[in-house]
């Protein structure tokens, strides 16, 4: 049986990034992917400024080849139909864009292979065990693979984390998204949006009790979906069709546009991250959705996935060189320090307020419409410009005289536009 330095279970963005970094550091790395290269995952397909910048600087410039459209800004639509329009300056348009996840994920796998990682497709790992100081990953077809360390990048539905002693995801740590990515004549859509003077993404608050609905354009497709916590994951068709009607009335979708939701995905959302993301006993680190690395406000998971994956690979290299699996505990300290506090302390404080009720979502949009600096900071948060965006947003809204702004917001116009 061939033995590896590292087995990465799961070939999504987190797994592929971890494999690329580990291989570059000299680790003999194997990726076990349950599906095939080019498999799809349902999400909006927005690559933030922070994600593309990180991948270009740390992984490969090739990732930019997958971007179909650049993000020119975004439009937040409140439950009452008010529009907060944020146009990105040239600085924020430098990185970030819109991708098809099947293409984006496949490119990351290809990059990992080009760095020297071995990829075996169609392998679902069903068990992890220990033997003679090594870890054994066993697949459903009874194949066994040995390694010194493991990185778990399997998402939230897999139970491997629980089998090695990681805390299970609870109901208040899970969310779901559903919708479609359908072929469409985008010239019709862009003509409808021509008054924007830029290509935006749309975020609709109020279409679900927590979370939001989105409409993201691609070159020849429309990605439309809703994300909310798992407790509200029901009445899917009714909620989705109501959302489409709201979007048609807002003139974001053509009046004759019709679609059905045809895909869904379970994600971490709410009280994230996972309460523990490493196992010294099983020499394992969890990354991406398996670690709960999703922003509590935006539901965006790629930033935490790739950033955490790079940290995981570097920590594994350090533990391997020292022949000391106890070093794996440094992983959790490091990701908390580098991006965790911003996302899961300050981000969670914002989300806990914003998603209390439809009234709070409406007031949140109105307050930012009345506060240009707050709106600008929201622009940086949506772009995930750096590791302080949630902190800066929270500091702004907590330092405001909200009563004065709330009174001012009562006279808020139906549309406000700022540039960031």
CSV table of C-alpha atoms in Angstrom, one decimal:
chain,number,residue,atom,x,y,z
A,1,UNK,CA,0.0,0.0,0.0
A,2,UNK,CA,1.4,3.4,-1.1
A,3,UNK,CA,1.9,5.8,1.8
A,4,UNK,CA,1.4,9.6,1.5
A,5,UNK,CA,2.4,12.5,3.6
A,6,UNK,CA,-1.1,14.0,3.3
A,7,UNK,CA,-4.5,12.8,2.1
A,8,UNK,CA,-7.0,15.5,1.3
A,9,UNK,CA,-10.5,14.2,1.4
A,10,UNK,CA,-12.6,16.3,-0.9
A,11,UNK,CA,-11.5,18.1,-4.1
A,12,UNK,CA,-13.6,21.3,-3.8
A,13,UNK,CA,-11.9,24.8,-3.5
A,14,UNK,CA,-10.7,24.1,0.1
A,15,UNK,CA,-9.4,20.7,-0.7
A,16,UNK,CA,-7.7,21.7,-3.9
A,17,UNK,CA,-6.1,24.8,-2.4
A,18,UNK,CA,-4.8,22.7,0.5
A,19,UNK,CA,-3.4,20.2,-1.9
A,20,UNK,CA,-1.7,22.9,-4.0
A,21,UNK,CA,0.0,24.5,-1.1
A,22,UNK,CA,1.0,21.2,0.5
A,23,UNK,CA,2.5,19.9,-2.8
A,24,UNK,CA,4.4,23.1,-3.3
A,25,UNK,CA,5.8,22.6,0.2
A,26,UNK,CA,7.1,19.2,-0.8
A,27,UNK,CA,4.4,16.9,0.7
A,28,UNK,CA,3.4,13.8,-1.2
A,29,UNK,CA,-0.3,14.6,-1.4
A,30,UNK,CA,-3.3,12.6,-2.5
A,31,UNK,CA,-6.8,14.0,-3.2
A,32,UNK,CA,-9.7,11.6,-2.8
A,33,UNK,CA,-12.7,13.1,-4.6
A,34,UNK,CA,-16.1,11.4,-4.4
A,35,UNK,CA,-17.3,12.8,-7.7
A,36,UNK,CA,-15.6,13.8,-10.9
A,37,UNK,CA,-13.7,16.9,-12.1
A,38,UNK,CA,-16.3,19.4,-13.3
A,39,UNK,CA,-18.9,18.4,-10.8
A,40,UNK,CA,-21.1,21.3,-9.7
A,41,UNK,CA,-22.0,22.8,-6.3
A,42,UNK,CA,-24.9,25.1,-6.0
A,43,UNK,CA,-23.9,28.6,-4.8
A,44,UNK,CA,-24.2,32.0,-6.3
A,45,UNK,CA,-20.7,31.8,-8.0
A,46,UNK,CA,-19.4,35.1,-6.8
A,47,UNK,CA,-15.7,35.3,-6.4
A,48,UNK,CA,-14.9,38.2,-4.1
A,49,UNK,CA,-12.1,40.7,-4.3
A,50,UNK,CA,-10.3,38.9,-1.4
A,51,UNK,CA,-10.7,35.4,-2.9
A,52,UNK,CA,-9.3,36.2,-6.4
A,53,UNK,CA,-6.5,38.3,-4.9
A,54,UNK,CA,-5.5,35.5,-2.5
A,55,UNK,CA,-5.6,32.8,-5.3
A,56,UNK,CA,-3.6,34.9,-7.7
A,57,UNK,CA,-0.9,35.7,-5.1
A,58,UNK,CA,-0.8,32.3,-3.4
A,59,UNK,CA,-1.9,29.7,-5.9
A,60,UNK,CA,-2.0,30.6,-9.6
A,61,UNK,CA,-3.0,33.4,-11.9
A,62,UNK,CA,-4.7,30.7,-14.0
A,63,UNK,CA,-7.8,31.0,-11.7
A,64,UNK,CA,-8.7,34.3,-13.4
A,65,UNK,CA,-9.4,32.4,-16.6
A,66,UNK,CA,-12.6,31.0,-15.0
A,67,UNK,CA,-14.2,34.5,-14.4
A,68,UNK,CA,-16.9,35.1,-16.9
A,69,UNK,CA,-17.9,38.6,-15.8
A,70,UNK,CA,-16.4,41.2,-13.5
A,71,UNK,CA,-18.5,42.5,-10.6
A,72,UNK,CA,-19.2,46.2,-11.0
A,73,UNK,CA,-21.0,46.6,-7.7
A,74,UNK,CA,-24.1,45.4,-6.0
A,75,UNK,CA,-27.7,46.4,-5.3
A,76,UNK,CA,-29.3,45.6,-1.9
A,77,UNK,CA,-33.1,45.6,-2.1
A,78,UNK,CA,-34.9,45.9,1.2
A,79,UNK,CA,-38.1,44.1,2.2
A,80,UNK,CA,-40.1,47.2,1.3
A,81,UNK,CA,-38.4,47.6,-2.1
A,82,UNK,CA,-35.8,50.3,-1.3
A,83,UNK,CA,-32.5,50.1,-3.2
A,84,UNK,CA,-29.1,50.7,-1.8
A,85,UNK,CA,-26.8,50.8,-4.9
A,86,UNK,CA,-23.0,50.4,-4.3
A,87,UNK,CA,-20.9,51.0,-7.4
A,88,UNK,CA,-17.3,49.6,-7.2
A,89,UNK,CA,-14.4,52.0,-8.0
A,90,UNK,CA,-11.6,50.8,-10.2
A,91,UNK,CA,-9.7,49.7,-7.0
A,92,UNK,CA,-12.4,47.2,-6.1
A,93,UNK,CA,-13.0,46.1,-9.7
A,94,UNK,CA,-9.4,44.9,-9.9
A,95,UNK,CA,-10.2,41.5,-8.4
A,96,UNK,CA,-13.4,39.5,-8.1
A,97,UNK,CA,-15.9,38.2,-10.6
A,98,UNK,CA,-18.6,35.7,-11.5
A,99,UNK,CA,-17.9,32.1,-12.3
A,100,UNK,CA,-19.6,28.8,-13.0
A,101,UNK,CA,-18.7,26.7,-10.0
A,102,UNK,CA,-18.2,23.6,-12.2
A,103,UNK,CA,-15.5,25.4,-14.2
A,104,UNK,CA,-13.9,27.2,-11.2
A,105,UNK,CA,-13.7,24.0,-9.1
A,106,UNK,CA,-12.2,22.0,-11.9
A,107,UNK,CA,-9.5,24.6,-12.5
A,108,UNK,CA,-8.5,24.5,-8.9
A,109,UNK,CA,-8.2,20.7,-9.1
A,110,UNK,CA,-6.1,21.0,-12.3
A,111,UNK,CA,-3.8,23.5,-10.5
A,112,UNK,CA,-3.4,21.1,-7.6
A,113,UNK,CA,-2.4,18.3,-10.0
A,114,UNK,CA,0.1,20.6,-11.8
A,115,UNK,CA,1.7,21.2,-8.4
A,116,UNK,CA,2.2,17.5,-8.0
A,117,UNK,CA,-0.8,16.3,-6.1
A,118,UNK,CA,-2.3,13.0,-7.1
A,119,UNK,CA,-6.1,13.1,-7.8
A,120,UNK,CA,-8.3,10.0,-7.6
A,121,UNK,CA,-11.9,10.6,-8.6
A,122,UNK,CA,-15.0,8.6,-7.7
A,123,UNK,CA,-13.7,7.7,-4.2
A,124,UNK,CA,-16.0,8.3,-1.3
A,125,UNK,CA,-14.1,7.9,2.0
A,126,UNK,CA,-16.3,6.1,4.5
A,127,UNK,CA,-14.0,5.6,7.5
A,128,UNK,CA,-10.8,6.9,9.0
A,129,UNK,CA,-8.7,4.7,11.3
A,130,UNK,CA,-5.2,4.6,12.9
A,131,UNK,CA,-2.6,1.9,12.4
A,132,UNK,CA,1.1,1.9,13.3
A,133,UNK,CA,1.4,5.7,13.6
A,134,UNK,CA,-0.4,6.3,10.3
A,135,UNK,CA,-3.9,7.2,9.3
A,136,UNK,CA,-5.9,4.9,7.0
A,137,UNK,CA,-8.6,6.3,4.8
A,138,UNK,CA,-11.0,3.6,3.6
A,139,UNK,CA,-13.4,4.1,0.7
A,140,UNK,CA,-16.8,2.7,0.0
A,141,UNK,CA,-15.3,0.3,-2.5
A,142,UNK,CA,-13.0,-1.1,0.3
A,143,UNK,CA,-9.8,0.6,-1.0
A,144,UNK,CA,-7.4,1.7,1.7
A,145,UNK,CA,-4.9,4.6,1.5
A,146,UNK,CA,-2.3,5.4,4.1
A,147,UNK,CA,-0.9,8.8,5.1
A,148,UNK,CA,0.8,10.7,7.9
A,149,UNK,CA,-1.9,13.4,8.0
A,150,UNK,CA,-5.4,14.2,6.7
A,151,UNK,CA,-7.2,17.3,5.7
A,152,UNK,CA,-11.0,17.0,5.8
A,153,UNK,CA,-12.7,19.0,3.0
A,154,UNK,CA,-16.0,17.2,2.7
A,155,UNK,CA,-18.6,19.8,3.5
A,156,UNK,CA,-21.2,19.6,6.3
A,157,UNK,CA,-23.2,16.6,5.2
A,158,UNK,CA,-20.3,14.1,5.7
A,159,UNK,CA,-20.0,12.4,9.1
A,160,UNK,CA,-16.2,11.7,9.0
A,161,UNK,CA,-15.6,14.6,11.3
A,162,UNK,CA,-17.8,13.1,13.9
A,163,UNK,CA,-16.1,9.7,13.6
A,164,UNK,CA,-12.8,11.2,14.6
A,165,UNK,CA,-14.2,13.2,17.5
A,166,UNK,CA,-15.0,16.6,16.0
A,167,UNK,CA,-18.2,18.1,17.4
A,168,UNK,CA,-21.2,17.5,15.1
A,169,UNK,CA,-22.9,20.4,13.4
A,170,UNK,CA,-26.1,21.4,15.3
A,171,UNK,CA,-29.3,22.7,13.8
A,172,UNK,CA,-28.4,26.3,14.6
A,173,UNK,CA,-25.1,25.9,12.7
A,174,UNK,CA,-26.7,24.8,9.4
A,175,UNK,CA,-28.3,26.5,6.5
A,176,UNK,CA,-29.5,25.7,3.1
A,177,UNK,CA,-29.7,27.3,-0.3
A,178,UNK,CA,-31.9,26.4,-3.3
A,179,UNK,CA,-32.5,27.8,-6.7
A,180,UNK,CA,-31.2,27.5,-10.3
A,181,UNK,CA,-28.5,28.4,-12.7
A,182,UNK,CA,-30.3,28.4,-16.0
A,183,UNK,CA,-29.2,29.3,-19.5
A,184,UNK,CA,-30.6,32.6,-20.6
A,185,UNK,CA,-30.1,35.3,-23.2
A,186,UNK,CA,-28.2,37.7,-21.1
A,187,UNK,CA,-28.4,40.5,-23.6
A,188,UNK,CA,-32.1,40.8,-22.6
A,189,UNK,CA,-31.1,41.1,-18.9
A,190,UNK,CA,-28.3,43.6,-19.5
A,191,UNK,CA,-30.6,45.8,-21.5
A,192,UNK,CA,-33.0,45.7,-18.6
A,193,UNK,CA,-30.2,46.8,-16.3
A,194,UNK,CA,-28.8,49.4,-18.6
A,195,UNK,CA,-29.7,52.2,-16.3
A,196,UNK,CA,-27.2,50.9,-13.8
A,197,UNK,CA,-24.2,51.8,-16.0
A,198,UNK,CA,-22.4,48.8,-14.5
A,199,UNK,CA,-23.0,45.0,-14.0
A,200,UNK,CA,-24.3,44.4,-10.5
A,201,UNK,CA,-25.2,41.5,-8.3
A,202,UNK,CA,-28.5,41.7,-6.6
A,203,UNK,CA,-29.2,40.9,-2.9
A,204,UNK,CA,-32.9,40.8,-1.8
A,205,UNK,CA,-33.7,40.9,1.9
A,206,UNK,CA,-37.0,39.8,3.2
A,207,UNK,CA,-37.6,36.8,0.8
A,208,UNK,CA,-36.7,34.4,3.6
A,209,UNK,CA,-36.9,34.9,7.4
A,210,UNK,CA,-33.1,34.9,7.7
A,211,UNK,CA,-30.6,35.2,4.9
A,212,UNK,CA,-31.5,36.6,1.6
A,213,UNK,CA,-32.2,36.0,-2.1
A,214,UNK,CA,-29.7,36.7,-4.9
A,215,UNK,CA,-29.5,37.1,-8.6
A,216,UNK,CA,-26.0,36.8,-10.1
A,217,UNK,CA,-25.4,37.2,-13.8
A,218,UNK,CA,-23.0,34.9,-15.8
A,219,UNK,CA,-22.0,35.1,-19.4
A,220,UNK,CA,-24.9,33.0,-20.7
A,221,UNK,CA,-26.7,32.0,-17.4
A,222,UNK,CA,-28.6,33.5,-14.6
A,223,UNK,CA,-27.9,32.2,-11.1
A,224,UNK,CA,-30.9,32.7,-8.8
A,225,UNK,CA,-31.2,31.4,-5.3
A,226,UNK,CA,-32.2,31.8,-1.7
A,227,UNK,CA,-30.2,31.1,1.4
A,228,UNK,CA,-31.5,30.8,4.9
A,229,UNK,CA,-30.9,28.8,8.1
A,230,UNK,CA,-32.1,25.2,8.1
A,231,UNK,CA,-35.1,25.9,10.4
A,232,UNK,CA,-36.7,27.8,7.5
A,233,UNK,CA,-35.8,25.4,4.7
A,234,UNK,CA,-39.3,24.6,3.6
A,235,UNK,CA,-42.1,25.6,1.2
A,236,UNK,CA,-39.3,25.7,-1.4
A,237,UNK,CA,-41.3,26.2,-4.5
A,238,UNK,CA,-43.7,28.8,-3.0
A,239,UNK,CA,-40.8,30.8,-1.5
A,240,UNK,CA,-38.8,30.6,-4.7
A,241,UNK,CA,-41.7,31.7,-7.0
A,242,UNK,CA,-42.6,34.5,-4.6
A,243,UNK,CA,-39.0,35.7,-4.9
A,244,UNK,CA,-39.1,35.6,-8.7
A,245,UNK,CA,-42.3,37.7,-8.7
A,246,UNK,CA,-40.6,40.3,-6.4
A,247,UNK,CA,-37.6,40.4,-8.8
A,248,UNK,CA,-39.8,40.9,-11.8
A,249,UNK,CA,-41.7,43.8,-10.1
A,250,UNK,CA,-38.3,45.3,-9.2
A,251,UNK,CA,-37.4,45.1,-12.9
A,252,UNK,CA,-34.4,42.9,-12.1
A,253,UNK,CA,-35.9,40.0,-14.1
A,254,UNK,CA,-37.7,40.4,-17.4
A,255,UNK,CA,-41.5,40.3,-17.0
A,256,UNK,CA,-41.8,37.0,-18.9
A,257,UNK,CA,-39.0,35.3,-17.1
A,258,UNK,CA,-40.0,31.9,-15.6
A,259,UNK,CA,-37.9,29.3,-13.8
A,260,UNK,CA,-38.1,26.5,-11.3
A,261,UNK,CA,-35.6,25.7,-8.6
A,262,UNK,CA,-33.7,22.6,-9.6
A,263,UNK,CA,-30.9,22.3,-7.1
A,264,UNK,CA,-30.1,22.8,-3.4
A,265,UNK,CA,-27.2,22.5,-1.0
A,266,UNK,CA,-26.6,22.2,2.7
A,267,UNK,CA,-24.2,24.8,4.1
A,268,UNK,CA,-22.9,26.0,7.5
A,269,UNK,CA,-24.8,29.1,8.6
A,270,UNK,CA,-25.7,30.7,11.9
A,271,UNK,CA,-23.7,29.8,14.9
A,272,UNK,CA,-20.5,29.0,13.0
A,273,UNK,CA,-17.7,27.9,12.9
A,274,UNK,CA,-17.5,24.2,14.0
A,275,UNK,CA,-16.6,24.2,17.7
A,276,UNK,CA,-13.3,22.3,17.0
A,277,UNK,CA,-11.5,22.0,13.7
A,278,UNK,CA,-8.6,19.6,14.5
A,279,UNK,CA,-7.8,16.1,15.9
A,280,UNK,CA,-4.4,15.4,17.2
A,281,UNK,CA,-5.3,11.7,17.7
A,282,UNK,CA,-6.3,11.3,14.0
A,283,UNK,CA,-3.8,13.8,12.7
A,284,UNK,CA,-6.6,15.7,11.0
A,285,UNK,CA,-7.6,19.3,10.2
A,286,UNK,CA,-11.0,20.4,8.9
A,287,UNK,CA,-11.3,23.1,6.3
A,288,UNK,CA,-13.9,24.9,4.3
A,289,UNK,CA,-17.6,23.9,5.0
A,290,UNK,CA,-16.4,21.0,7.1
A,291,UNK,CA,-14.9,23.6,9.5
A,292,UNK,CA,-18.0,25.9,9.2
A,293,UNK,CA,-16.0,28.6,7.5
A,294,UNK,CA,-18.9,30.6,6.2
A,295,UNK,CA,-19.5,34.3,6.8
A,296,UNK,CA,-22.5,34.8,9.1
A,297,UNK,CA,-23.7,37.9,7.3
A,298,UNK,CA,-23.1,37.1,3.6
A,299,UNK,CA,-23.1,33.2,3.7
A,300,UNK,CA,-20.0,33.4,1.5
A,301,UNK,CA,-17.7,30.5,2.1
A,302,UNK,CA,-14.9,30.6,-0.5
A,303,UNK,CA,-12.8,33.2,1.4
A,304,UNK,CA,-12.6,31.1,4.6
A,305,UNK,CA,-12.2,27.9,2.5
A,306,UNK,CA,-9.1,28.9,0.6
A,307,UNK,CA,-7.5,31.0,3.4
A,308,UNK,CA,-8.0,28.3,6.0
A,309,UNK,CA,-6.9,25.6,3.5
A,310,UNK,CA,-3.5,27.3,3.0
A,311,UNK,CA,-3.1,27.6,6.8
A,312,UNK,CA,-4.0,23.9,7.2
A,313,UNK,CA,-1.4,22.8,4.6
A,314,UNK,CA,1.3,25.0,6.2
A,315,UNK,CA,0.5,23.6,9.7
A,316,UNK,CA,0.6,20.1,8.4
A,317,UNK,CA,4.0,20.7,6.9
A,318,UNK,CA,5.3,22.0,10.2
A,319,UNK,CA,3.9,19.0,12.1
A,320,UNK,CA,5.4,16.6,9.6
A,321,UNK,CA,8.8,18.1,9.7
A,322,UNK,CA,8.8,18.1,13.5
A,323,UNK,CA,7.2,14.6,13.7
A,324,UNK,CA,4.8,16.1,16.2
A,325,UNK,CA,1.1,15.9,15.6
A,326,UNK,CA,0.5,18.1,18.6
A,327,UNK,CA,1.5,21.1,16.4
A,328,UNK,CA,-1.9,20.7,14.6
A,329,UNK,CA,-3.5,22.6,17.5
A,330,UNK,CA,-1.7,25.7,16.1
A,331,UNK,CA,-4.1,25.6,13.1
A,332,UNK,CA,-7.1,26.6,15.1
A,333,UNK,CA,-5.2,29.4,16.9
A,334,UNK,CA,-3.9,30.7,13.6
A,335,UNK,CA,-7.1,30.8,11.7
A,336,UNK,CA,-8.9,32.5,14.6
A,337,UNK,CA,-6.2,35.1,14.6
A,338,UNK,CA,-6.0,35.7,10.9
A,339,UNK,CA,-9.6,35.7,9.8
A,340,UNK,CA,-11.8,34.0,12.5
A,341,UNK,CA,-12.3,36.9,14.8
A,342,UNK,CA,-13.4,39.2,12.0
A,343,UNK,CA,-15.8,36.7,10.6
A,344,UNK,CA,-17.1,34.9,13.6
A,345,UNK,CA,-17.0,37.5,16.3
A,346,UNK,CA,-17.8,40.8,14.5
A,347,UNK,CA,-19.6,39.2,11.6
A,348,UNK,CA,-21.8,37.2,13.9
A,349,UNK,CA,-22.7,40.4,15.9
A,350,UNK,CA,-23.9,42.0,12.7
A,351,UNK,CA,-25.8,39.0,11.6
A,352,UNK,CA,-27.5,38.5,15.0
A,353,UNK,CA,-28.9,42.1,14.7
A,354,UNK,CA,-29.7,42.1,11.0
A,355,UNK,CA,-31.5,38.7,10.8
A,356,UNK,CA,-33.6,39.2,13.9
A,357,UNK,CA,-36.7,40.1,11.8
A,358,UNK,CA,-37.8,41.5,8.5
A,359,UNK,CA,-38.2,44.9,10.3
A,360,UNK,CA,-34.5,44.8,11.3
A,361,UNK,CA,-33.5,44.0,7.7
A,362,UNK,CA,-35.6,46.9,6.4
A,363,UNK,CA,-34.1,49.3,9.0
A,364,UNK,CA,-30.6,48.0,8.4
A,365,UNK,CA,-30.9,49.0,4.7
A,366,UNK,CA,-32.5,52.3,5.5
A,367,UNK,CA,-29.8,53.2,8.0
A,368,UNK,CA,-27.1,52.5,5.5
A,369,UNK,CA,-28.9,54.5,2.9
A,370,UNK,CA,-28.7,57.5,5.2
A,371,UNK,CA,-25.0,56.9,6.2
A,372,UNK,CA,-22.6,57.0,3.3
A,373,UNK,CA,-19.6,55.8,5.3
A,374,UNK,CA,-21.6,52.9,6.6
A,375,UNK,CA,-22.6,52.0,3.0
A,376,UNK,CA,-19.0,52.2,1.9
A,377,UNK,CA,-17.9,49.8,4.6
A,378,UNK,CA,-20.7,47.4,3.5
A,379,UNK,CA,-19.1,47.6,0.1
A,380,UNK,CA,-15.8,46.4,1.5
A,381,UNK,CA,-17.5,43.7,3.5
A,382,UNK,CA,-19.3,42.3,0.5
A,383,UNK,CA,-16.0,42.3,-1.5
A,384,UNK,CA,-14.2,40.8,1.5
A,385,UNK,CA,-11.4,43.3,0.9
A,386,UNK,CA,-9.3,42.2,3.9
A,387,UNK,CA,-9.5,40.5,7.3
A,388,UNK,CA,-11.0,43.6,9.1
A,389,UNK,CA,-14.1,44.3,7.0
A,390,UNK,CA,-16.6,42.9,9.6
A,391,UNK,CA,-14.8,44.7,12.4
A,392,UNK,CA,-14.9,48.0,10.6
A,393,UNK,CA,-18.5,47.5,9.7
A,394,UNK,CA,-19.5,46.7,13.3
A,395,UNK,CA,-17.5,49.6,14.6
A,396,UNK,CA,-19.3,52.0,12.3
A,397,UNK,CA,-22.9,50.8,13.1
A,398,UNK,CA,-22.3,50.4,16.8
A,399,UNK,CA,-20.8,53.9,17.0
A,400,UNK,CA,-23.7,55.6,15.2
A,401,UNK,CA,-26.5,57.5,16.8
A,402,UNK,CA,-29.0,55.0,15.6
A,403,UNK,CA,-32.0,56.9,16.9
A,404,UNK,CA,-31.1,59.9,14.8
A,405,UNK,CA,-30.4,57.8,11.8
A,406,UNK,CA,-33.5,55.8,12.2
A,407,UNK,CA,-35.6,59.0,12.3
A,408,UNK,CA,-33.7,60.3,9.3
A,409,UNK,CA,-34.2,56.9,7.5
A,410,UNK,CA,-38.0,57.2,7.8
A,411,UNK,CA,-37.7,59.8,5.0
A,412,UNK,CA,-35.2,57.7,3.0
A,413,UNK,CA,-35.8,57.8,-0.8
A,414,UNK,CA,-36.5,54.6,-2.7
A,415,UNK,CA,-33.0,54.6,-4.2
A,416,UNK,CA,-29.6,55.8,-3.1
A,417,UNK,CA,-26.3,55.2,-4.9
A,418,UNK,CA,-22.7,55.4,-3.5
A,419,UNK,CA,-19.3,54.6,-4.9
A,420,UNK,CA,-16.7,52.7,-3.0
